[in-house]
Short mmCIF file of C-alpha atoms and ligand atoms in Angstrom, two decimals:
data_model
loop_
_atom_site.label_atom_id
_atom_site.label_comp_id
_atom_site.label_asym_id
_atom_site.label_seq_id
_atom_site.Cartn_x
_atom_site.Cartn_y
_atom_site.Cartn_z
CA MET L 200 -6.89 9.69 17.36
CA SER L 201 -4.09 9.17 19.82
CA ILE L 202 -1.13 7.05 18.79
CA THR L 203 0.49 6.95 22.21
CA GLU L 204 -2.11 5.00 24.19
CA PRO L 205 -0.80 2.09 26.21
CA LEU L 206 -1.70 -1.26 24.62
CA HIS L 207 -2.45 -2.96 27.94
CA THR L 208 -2.72 -1.31 31.31
CA ALA L 209 -0.18 -3.78 32.72
CA GLN L 210 2.40 -2.71 30.15
CA PRO L 211 4.25 0.62 29.96
CA GLY L 212 2.99 2.91 27.16
CA ILE L 213 4.24 2.43 23.63
CA SER L 214 6.48 5.53 23.75
CA THR L 215 8.10 4.29 26.96
CA ARG L 216 8.69 0.89 25.39
CA SER L 217 10.15 2.53 22.28
CA VAL L 218 12.78 4.23 24.44
CA HIS L 219 13.48 1.60 27.09
CA SER L 220 12.75 -1.96 25.87
CA GLY L 221 15.93 -4.01 25.82
CA ALA L 222 18.03 -0.87 26.21
CA ASN L 223 19.10 -0.95 29.84
CA PRO L 224 22.45 0.57 30.83
CA GLU L 225 25.26 -1.83 30.01
CA SER L 226 26.31 -3.67 33.19
CA HIS L 227 30.12 -3.63 32.84
CA THR L 228 30.71 0.12 32.40
CA GLY L 229 27.26 1.62 33.00
CA SER L 230 27.15 3.00 29.47
CA VAL L 231 23.56 4.29 29.12
CA VAL L 232 23.56 3.45 25.43
CA ALA L 233 24.43 -0.11 24.45
CA PRO L 234 27.87 -0.49 22.84
CA ILE L 235 28.23 -1.97 19.37
CA PHE L 236 29.44 -5.57 19.68
CA GLN L 237 31.43 -5.79 16.46
CA THR L 238 32.51 -9.41 16.72
CA SER L 239 31.91 -12.58 14.75
CA THR L 240 32.37 -14.97 17.68
CA PHE L 241 32.12 -15.14 21.48
CA MET L 242 34.50 -16.70 24.01
CA MET L 243 33.22 -19.77 25.84
CA ASP L 244 34.07 -20.56 29.49
CA ALA L 245 33.95 -24.29 28.68
CA PRO L 246 32.96 -26.16 25.52
CA GLY L 247 29.38 -25.16 24.74
CA GLN L 248 29.17 -22.85 27.78
CA THR L 249 28.51 -19.27 26.67
CA ARG L 250 28.43 -16.14 28.87
CA ALA L 251 25.13 -14.72 27.61
CA GLY L 252 23.78 -17.20 25.08
CA PHE L 253 25.85 -15.89 22.16
CA ASP L 254 28.26 -18.22 20.37
CA TYR L 255 28.62 -17.25 16.70
CA ALA L 256 27.28 -14.03 15.18
CA ARG L 257 25.39 -15.65 12.30
CA THR L 258 22.86 -16.98 14.79
CA GLY L 259 22.72 -13.99 17.14
CA THR L 260 24.44 -10.90 18.54
CA PRO L 261 23.68 -8.58 21.48
CA ASN L 262 22.72 -5.66 19.19
CA ARG L 263 20.43 -7.87 17.14
CA SER L 264 18.82 -9.17 20.34
CA ASP L 265 18.22 -5.63 21.64
CA LEU L 266 16.46 -4.75 18.40
CA GLU L 267 14.43 -7.98 18.36
CA GLN L 268 13.28 -7.37 21.93
CA VAL L 269 11.95 -3.88 21.26
CA LEU L 270 10.29 -5.04 18.03
CA CYS L 271 8.52 -7.85 19.92
CA GLU L 272 7.36 -5.51 22.64
CA LEU L 273 6.04 -2.91 20.20
CA GLU L 274 4.26 -5.41 17.98
CA ASN L 275 2.97 -7.57 20.87
CA ALA L 276 4.72 -10.51 19.23
CA THR L 277 6.56 -13.37 20.92
CA PHE L 278 9.08 -13.99 18.13
CA ALA L 279 11.13 -11.45 16.19
CA ALA L 280 14.05 -11.85 13.83
CA ALA L 281 15.92 -8.72 12.74
CA VAL L 282 17.31 -9.35 9.26
CA ASN L 283 19.38 -7.45 6.72
CA SER L 284 16.52 -6.15 4.51
CA GLY L 285 12.75 -6.13 4.23
CA THR L 286 13.18 -8.40 1.25
CA SER L 287 15.21 -10.86 3.37
CA ALA L 288 12.27 -10.90 5.80
CA GLU L 289 10.08 -11.95 2.86
CA VAL L 290 12.60 -14.59 1.78
CA ALA L 291 12.49 -16.05 5.29
CA VAL L 292 8.69 -16.26 5.21
CA PHE L 293 8.46 -17.69 1.68
CA SER L 294 11.30 -20.19 2.13
CA ALA L 295 10.30 -21.37 5.60
CA LEU L 296 6.57 -21.58 5.06
CA LEU L 297 5.99 -22.47 1.38
CA GLY L 298 6.76 -25.69 -0.49
CA PRO L 299 6.29 -27.13 -4.00
CA GLY L 300 2.62 -27.27 -5.00
CA ASP L 301 1.62 -24.46 -2.62
CA GLU L 302 -0.14 -21.33 -3.73
CA ILE L 303 0.39 -17.84 -2.33
CA ILE L 304 -2.35 -15.24 -2.77
CA ILE L 305 -1.00 -11.71 -3.15
CA PRO L 306 -2.87 -8.38 -3.39
CA ARG L 307 -3.45 -6.40 -6.59
CA ASP L 308 -1.34 -3.52 -5.27
CA ILE L 309 1.98 -4.66 -3.86
CA TYR L 310 5.55 -3.53 -3.41
CA GLY L 311 7.18 -4.29 -6.80
CA GLY L 312 10.16 -6.10 -5.27
CA THR L 313 7.90 -8.60 -3.48
CA TYR L 314 6.21 -9.46 -6.76
CA ARG L 315 9.52 -9.77 -8.59
CA LEU L 316 10.99 -11.96 -5.86
CA LEU L 317 8.05 -14.36 -6.01
CA VAL L 318 7.90 -14.54 -9.81
CA ASN L 319 11.66 -14.77 -10.42
CA GLU L 320 12.77 -16.88 -7.47
CA TYR L 321 9.84 -18.94 -6.18
CA GLU L 322 7.65 -19.79 -9.17
CA ARG L 323 10.40 -22.08 -10.52
CA TRP L 324 10.29 -24.14 -7.28
CA GLY L 325 6.69 -25.04 -7.98
CA ILE L 326 4.95 -22.28 -6.05
CA SER L 327 2.00 -20.63 -7.75
CA ILE L 328 1.11 -17.00 -7.34
CA ARG L 329 -2.46 -15.76 -7.53
CA THR L 330 -3.32 -12.06 -7.54
CA VAL L 331 -6.58 -11.11 -5.83
CA ASP L 332 -8.07 -7.72 -4.95
CA LEU L 333 -7.82 -8.21 -1.19
CA THR L 334 -9.65 -4.95 -0.46
CA ASP L 335 -12.68 -7.07 -1.44
CA THR L 336 -13.07 -9.91 1.09
CA GLU L 337 -15.71 -11.56 -1.11
CA ALA L 338 -13.11 -11.85 -3.88
CA LEU L 339 -10.77 -13.60 -1.45
CA ALA L 340 -13.54 -15.95 -0.28
CA ALA L 341 -14.13 -16.92 -3.93
CA GLU L 342 -10.43 -17.45 -4.80
CA ILE L 343 -8.97 -19.12 -1.71
CA SER L 344 -8.65 -22.91 -1.91
CA GLU L 345 -7.01 -25.89 -0.22
CA LYS L 346 -3.89 -25.14 -2.33
CA THR L 347 -3.51 -21.73 -0.64
CA ALA L 348 -0.73 -21.90 1.95
CA ILE L 349 -0.28 -18.16 2.57
CA VAL L 350 -2.44 -15.09 2.06
CA TRP L 351 0.00 -12.18 1.76
CA VAL L 352 -1.43 -8.79 2.67
CA GLU L 353 0.24 -5.41 2.34
CA THR L 354 -1.71 -2.68 4.15
CA PRO L 355 -1.46 0.23 3.53
CA SER L 356 -0.02 -0.89 0.21
CA ASN L 357 2.91 0.47 -1.76
CA PRO L 358 2.27 2.58 -3.80
CA GLY L 359 -1.55 2.60 -4.11
CA LEU L 360 -2.36 2.80 -0.36
CA ASP L 361 -5.00 0.08 -0.55
CA ILE L 362 -6.38 -0.88 2.85
CA VAL L 363 -7.11 -4.54 3.59
CA ASP L 364 -9.28 -5.62 6.53
CA ILE L 365 -6.77 -7.72 8.52
CA GLU L 366 -9.27 -9.27 10.94
CA GLU L 367 -11.66 -10.38 8.20
CA THR L 368 -8.81 -11.67 6.01
CA ALA L 369 -7.38 -13.66 8.94
CA ARG L 370 -10.79 -15.28 9.46
CA LEU L 371 -11.02 -16.31 5.78
CA ALA L 372 -7.40 -17.50 5.61
CA HIS L 373 -7.71 -19.62 8.76
CA ALA L 374 -11.02 -21.13 7.63
CA ALA L 375 -9.11 -22.40 4.55
CA ASN L 376 -6.19 -23.60 6.72
CA ALA L 377 -3.89 -20.93 5.21
CA LEU L 378 -1.57 -18.60 7.09
CA LEU L 379 -1.99 -14.83 7.01
CA ALA L 380 1.22 -12.81 6.54
CA VAL L 381 1.06 -9.01 6.66
CA ASP L 382 3.63 -6.58 5.28
CA SER L 383 2.99 -3.76 7.75
CA THR L 384 5.90 -1.54 6.64
CA PHE L 385 3.76 1.56 5.94
CA ALA L 386 2.02 1.39 9.33
CA THR L 387 4.77 0.35 11.78
CA PRO L 388 3.66 -1.17 15.11
CA ILE L 389 2.86 2.34 16.30
CA LEU L 390 -0.16 2.60 13.97
CA GLN L 391 -1.19 -1.05 13.42
CA ARG L 392 -0.49 -4.42 15.09
CA PRO L 393 -1.62 -7.24 12.78
CA ILE L 394 -0.85 -10.07 15.23
CA GLU L 395 -3.48 -8.66 17.61
CA LEU L 396 -5.91 -8.80 14.68
CA GLY L 397 -5.19 -12.46 13.87
CA ALA L 398 -2.18 -12.39 11.52
CA ASP L 399 0.23 -15.31 11.85
CA VAL L 400 3.31 -13.47 10.57
CA VAL L 401 4.22 -9.78 10.19
CA ILE L 402 7.10 -8.42 8.17
CA HIS L 403 8.61 -4.94 8.05
CA SER L 404 11.13 -3.20 5.92
CA THR L 405 12.81 -1.45 8.88
CA THR L 406 14.66 0.54 6.20
CA LYS L 407 11.57 2.77 6.13
CA PHE L 408 9.79 4.39 9.10
CA ILE L 409 11.10 2.05 11.80
CA ASN L 410 14.72 3.13 11.37
CA GLY L 411 13.48 6.36 9.86
CA HIS L 412 16.72 8.12 9.00
CA SER L 413 17.45 6.76 5.50
CA ASP L 414 20.78 5.29 6.59
CA VAL L 415 20.16 1.54 7.05
CA ILE L 416 18.72 -1.33 4.99
CA GLY L 417 16.99 -3.76 7.32
CA GLY L 418 13.94 -5.89 7.92
CA ALA L 419 12.06 -7.89 10.52
CA VAL L 420 9.89 -11.00 10.73
CA LEU L 421 7.53 -11.32 13.70
CA ALA L 422 5.10 -13.94 14.92
CA GLY L 423 2.72 -14.36 17.82
CA ASP L 424 2.06 -17.15 20.27
CA GLY L 425 -0.69 -19.75 20.50
CA SER L 426 -3.13 -17.24 21.99
CA THR L 427 -3.41 -15.40 18.68
CA CYS L 428 -2.21 -17.95 16.14
CA ALA L 429 -3.16 -21.63 16.28
CA ARG L 430 -0.10 -22.70 14.27
CA ALA L 431 2.36 -20.38 16.07
CA ALA L 432 4.69 -23.11 17.34
CA GLU L 433 5.10 -24.62 13.86
CA VAL L 434 5.52 -21.19 12.23
CA VAL L 435 8.18 -20.05 14.71
CA GLU L 436 10.11 -23.30 14.53
CA ARG L 437 10.25 -23.21 10.75
CA LEU L 438 11.32 -19.56 10.71
CA GLN L 439 13.99 -20.15 13.37
CA ASN L 440 15.44 -23.17 11.59
CA TYR L 441 15.54 -21.36 8.26
CA LEU L 442 17.14 -18.22 9.70
CA ALA L 443 19.77 -20.12 11.71
CA SER L 444 20.75 -22.10 8.59
CA VAL L 445 20.92 -19.18 6.18
CA GLY L 446 22.25 -16.20 8.13
CA LEU L 447 20.16 -13.23 7.05
CA GLY L 448 20.64 -11.46 10.40
CA VAL L 449 21.22 -7.71 10.49
CA ALA L 450 24.82 -6.61 11.21
CA PRO L 451 25.70 -5.10 14.62
CA PHE L 452 26.03 -1.45 13.55
CA ASP L 453 22.84 -1.54 11.47
CA ALA L 454 20.98 -3.16 14.39
CA TRP L 455 22.32 -0.47 16.72
CA LEU L 456 21.27 2.37 14.38
CA THR L 457 17.80 0.87 13.96
CA ARG L 458 17.41 0.46 17.74
CA ARG L 459 18.36 4.13 18.11
CA GLY L 460 15.87 5.15 15.42
CA ILE L 461 13.04 3.37 17.25
CA LYS L 462 13.48 5.59 20.33
CA THR L 463 11.78 8.41 18.41
CA LEU L 464 9.40 6.26 16.34
CA PRO L 465 6.16 7.31 18.11
CA VAL L 466 6.93 11.04 17.88
CA ARG L 467 8.08 10.71 14.29
CA MET L 468 4.96 8.76 13.29
CA ALA L 469 2.74 11.44 14.85
CA ARG L 470 4.44 14.13 12.74
CA HIS L 471 4.53 11.98 9.57
CA CYS L 472 0.75 11.43 9.92
CA GLU L 473 0.05 15.11 10.61
CA ASN L 474 2.08 16.28 7.60
CA ALA L 475 0.59 13.62 5.30
CA GLN L 476 -2.98 14.54 6.26
CA ALA L 477 -2.31 18.23 5.59
CA VAL L 478 -0.67 17.51 2.21
CA ALA L 479 -3.47 15.11 1.15
CA GLU L 480 -6.12 17.73 1.95
CA TRP L 481 -4.15 20.45 0.15
CA LEU L 482 -3.63 18.30 -2.97
CA GLU L 483 -7.35 17.49 -3.15
CA GLY L 484 -8.05 21.14 -3.94
CA ARG L 485 -5.52 21.48 -6.78
CA PRO L 486 -6.73 21.51 -10.42
CA GLU L 487 -3.57 19.71 -11.70
CA ILE L 488 -4.30 16.69 -9.46
CA ALA L 489 -6.75 14.09 -10.79
CA GLU L 490 -6.95 11.90 -7.68
CA VAL L 491 -5.48 11.83 -4.16
CA LEU L 492 -5.05 8.52 -2.33
CA TYR L 493 -4.63 8.76 1.44
CA PRO L 494 -6.44 6.53 3.95
CA GLY L 495 -7.01 9.57 6.17
CA LEU L 496 -9.29 11.19 3.57
CA PRO L 497 -13.01 10.35 3.90
CA SER L 498 -12.97 9.97 0.07
CA HIS L 499 -10.58 6.97 0.34
CA PRO L 500 -12.42 3.64 -0.16
CA GLY L 501 -10.51 2.10 2.76
CA HIS L 502 -11.06 5.01 5.18
CA GLU L 503 -13.49 3.18 7.49
CA VAL L 504 -11.40 -0.02 7.67
CA ALA L 505 -8.26 2.08 8.29
CA LYS L 506 -10.04 3.88 11.14
CA LYS L 507 -10.98 0.52 12.64
CA GLN L 508 -7.55 -1.15 12.52
CA MET L 509 -5.05 1.74 12.60
CA SER L 510 -4.46 4.51 15.12
CA GLY L 511 -3.15 6.91 12.45
CA PHE L 512 -3.11 6.87 8.65
CA GLY L 513 0.62 6.93 7.93
CA GLY L 514 3.14 9.21 6.29
CA VAL L 515 2.72 8.36 2.60
CA VAL L 516 0.36 10.16 0.21
CA SER L 517 -0.06 9.00 -3.38
CA PHE L 518 -1.75 10.93 -6.16
CA ARG L 519 -2.35 11.04 -9.89
CA THR L 520 -1.68 14.15 -11.90
CA ASP L 521 -3.74 15.20 -14.94
CA THR L 522 -1.02 14.03 -17.39
CA GLU L 523 2.19 12.00 -17.53
CA ALA L 524 4.21 15.10 -18.50
CA ARG L 525 2.89 16.83 -15.36
CA ALA L 526 3.98 13.95 -13.14
CA LEU L 527 7.48 13.83 -14.66
CA SER L 528 8.02 17.59 -14.48
CA LEU L 529 6.57 17.89 -10.97
CA VAL L 530 8.99 15.33 -9.48
CA GLN L 531 11.89 17.21 -11.09
CA ASN L 532 10.83 20.63 -9.84
CA THR L 533 10.71 20.13 -6.07
CA GLN L 534 13.58 21.71 -4.11
CA LEU L 535 13.07 20.65 -0.50
CA ILE L 536 11.47 17.31 -1.35
CA THR L 537 14.10 14.96 -2.78
CA LEU L 538 13.53 12.79 -5.85
CA ALA L 539 14.59 9.37 -4.57
CA GLU L 540 13.44 5.83 -4.00
CA SER L 541 12.59 4.68 -0.47
CA LEU L 542 10.30 6.31 2.07
CA GLY L 543 9.74 6.71 5.78
CA GLY L 544 12.75 8.91 6.55
CA VAL L 545 12.73 12.22 8.40
CA GLU L 546 13.22 13.95 5.03
CA SER L 547 10.38 14.13 2.48
CA LEU L 548 10.98 12.03 -0.64
CA ILE L 549 9.10 11.98 -3.94
CA ASP L 550 8.94 9.00 -6.30
CA HIS L 551 7.61 8.32 -9.80
CA PRO L 552 6.84 4.58 -9.40
CA ALA L 553 6.29 3.78 -13.11
CA THR L 554 9.92 4.67 -13.94
CA MET L 555 11.55 4.12 -10.54
CA THR L 556 10.38 1.82 -7.73
CA HIS L 557 7.74 -0.14 -9.61
CA LEU L 558 9.56 -0.67 -12.90
CA ALA L 559 9.68 -4.35 -11.88
CA VAL L 560 5.94 -4.60 -12.43
CA ALA L 561 5.76 -2.39 -15.54
CA ASP L 562 4.72 -5.15 -17.92
CA CYS L 563 2.24 -7.01 -15.78
CA GLU L 564 -1.20 -6.69 -14.26
CA LEU L 565 0.29 -4.78 -11.30
CA SER L 566 1.70 -1.92 -13.41
CA VAL L 567 1.46 1.63 -12.07
CA SER L 568 0.15 4.52 -14.21
CA PRO L 569 2.80 7.02 -15.38
CA THR L 570 0.63 9.83 -13.94
CA PHE L 571 1.08 8.34 -10.47
CA ILE L 572 3.31 9.92 -7.79
CA ARG L 573 4.20 8.62 -4.33
CA LEU L 574 5.14 11.18 -1.71
CA SER L 575 6.68 10.21 1.63
CA LEU L 576 6.20 13.06 4.06
CA GLY L 577 9.11 13.75 6.38
CA ILE L 578 8.99 15.64 9.63
CA GLU L 579 9.87 19.09 8.22
CA ASP L 580 7.65 22.15 8.83
CA ILE L 581 4.41 21.73 6.93
CA GLY L 582 4.56 25.31 5.59
CA ASP L 583 7.85 24.58 3.85
CA ILE L 584 6.55 21.31 2.37
CA LEU L 585 3.41 22.96 0.98
CA ALA L 586 5.40 25.92 -0.39
CA ASP L 587 7.71 23.48 -2.19
CA LEU L 588 4.77 21.58 -3.72
CA GLU L 589 3.10 24.85 -4.69
CA SER L 590 6.17 26.13 -6.58
CA ALA L 591 6.88 22.71 -8.15
CA LEU L 592 3.30 22.53 -9.44
CA ALA L 593 3.54 26.09 -10.78
CA ALA L 594 6.75 25.15 -12.65
CA SER L 595 5.34 21.85 -13.97
CA VAL L 596 4.00 21.40 -17.50
CA GLN L 597 0.92 19.53 -18.70
CA THR L 598 2.34 18.27 -22.02
CA PRO L 599 5.91 17.39 -23.07
CA ASP L 600 6.25 20.66 -25.07
CA GLY L 601 4.74 22.66 -22.22
CA VAL L 602 1.52 23.58 -24.07
CA SER L 603 -1.74 22.69 -22.38
CA SER L 604 -3.76 20.23 -24.44
CA GLY L 605 -6.16 19.00 -21.80
CA VAL L 606 -5.67 15.46 -23.09
CA GLU L 607 -4.17 12.75 -20.91
CA ALA L 608 -0.90 11.42 -22.32
CA PRO L 609 -0.99 7.77 -23.40
CA VAL L 610 0.49 5.13 -21.13
CA SER L 611 4.00 4.46 -22.41
CA ASP L 612 4.61 1.10 -24.03
CA HIS L 613 7.13 -1.03 -22.14
CA SER L 614 8.42 -3.53 -24.67
CA LEU L 615 11.14 -5.28 -22.64
CA SER L 616 10.32 -7.70 -19.90
CA ALA L 617 10.95 -5.31 -17.02
CA LEU L 618 10.84 -8.18 -14.57
CA LYS L 619 14.24 -9.29 -15.78
CA ARG L 620 15.86 -5.88 -15.33
CA PRO L 621 18.21 -5.75 -12.37
CA VAL L 622 16.72 -2.50 -11.00
CA ALA L 623 16.43 -1.54 -7.37
CA THR L 624 12.82 -1.28 -6.31
CA VAL L 625 11.93 0.26 -3.01
C1 LIG W 1302 10.74 -1.22 0.84
C2 LIG W 1302 9.69 -2.22 1.03
C3 LIG W 1302 9.98 -3.58 1.09
C4 LIG W 1302 11.40 -4.13 0.88
O1 LIG W 1302 12.27 -3.72 1.88
P1 LIG W 1302 13.87 -3.56 1.67
O2 LIG W 1302 14.31 -3.16 3.03
O3 LIG W 1302 14.07 -2.53 0.62
O4 LIG W 1302 14.38 -4.89 1.24
C5 LIG W 1302 8.95 -4.46 1.31
N1 LIG W 1302 7.69 -4.03 1.46
C6 LIG W 1302 7.36 -2.72 1.41
C7 LIG W 1302 5.94 -2.31 1.59
C8 LIG W 1302 8.34 -1.77 1.19
O5 LIG W 1302 8.01 -0.48 1.11
#
């Protein structure tokens, strides 16, 4: 599959847009790269008369606009807001588009922070949260009701890499007069464009692949126009009003770094996908590995849907080891691959969700097995990545005392309400 095809013949290709959209040489000096406009306010020529539409930096800045323009052009959206985290993008969607008495349907596998945000901050305002296995469209058809205001999809999901059929879910959501919002962080607009498939709203944690260099926290909210989304005008107006009132916009330097990161997004995604596919296939043959989850493997239950709606399968591979002790010792024995939260950077990162990123969901129905590992493949040489995994697996142990028992360790008992712990979840 090619990930560099032009979207429309009338439009430049997606790699060209990644480099050039919104990034013309600056007119005053000719600087090829846009300067960083580190200012909180803009001079007016007369009361209310701005030079370029900017008045006060809460509502907009040139660097934020550059980033929003390229995001729109990559996603084929008509509205983009670049905000200061992926979670802020979610806050904008929940606050602008939900009200007391509304229900939001969320998937069974979801980024832990999204779940925690909804349960801790929105349930008390009278919003109900219903978890449905959205990989099963019949389950959604049975659960959706007139109370449902938003169906929230995350595909591929973090950390389980579930694949949800966006087109089919949009059809069911719209038939029930609900909006479809898609967290497309793992795909980026290079691999998947939910608005073209009927989604009303898309969010990204640009912290991940879109910026791609593990040096910025950022997010984006995008929406389409009336040609793809019947309620687009209402959705955009509510998002704009909320964002202008609250001020979640990304700061100038972070916007500038993210815009720079996007210039290489298509080439990075191609390498992330290539490395992830090779690692997934390699892991499938290892005796210490109980299960490999990667949408690019024909064994993955979402493989056919992923092939239909994505132009590549992404840079994250998840897997389960034979025992909990194996998982914990493996993540501590890699040398090249760094044990850290987050994903989508040029460097490979390994994560043990049950104790790190998904601790927020440890005590609930969304909990992640302690044998589960999430691996974000960077753009390093594949030989070095596989050699690192090979030696880490050789150094790993199956049981806590290092003696093979062949018995799976029990799931640890989390007694505290992990939802209340102030942990970072990425
Ligand atoms: C990281 C992540 C988020 C949250 O983004 P932040 O930038 O950390 O606030 C949301 N959804 C998914 C799928 C993520 O991986």
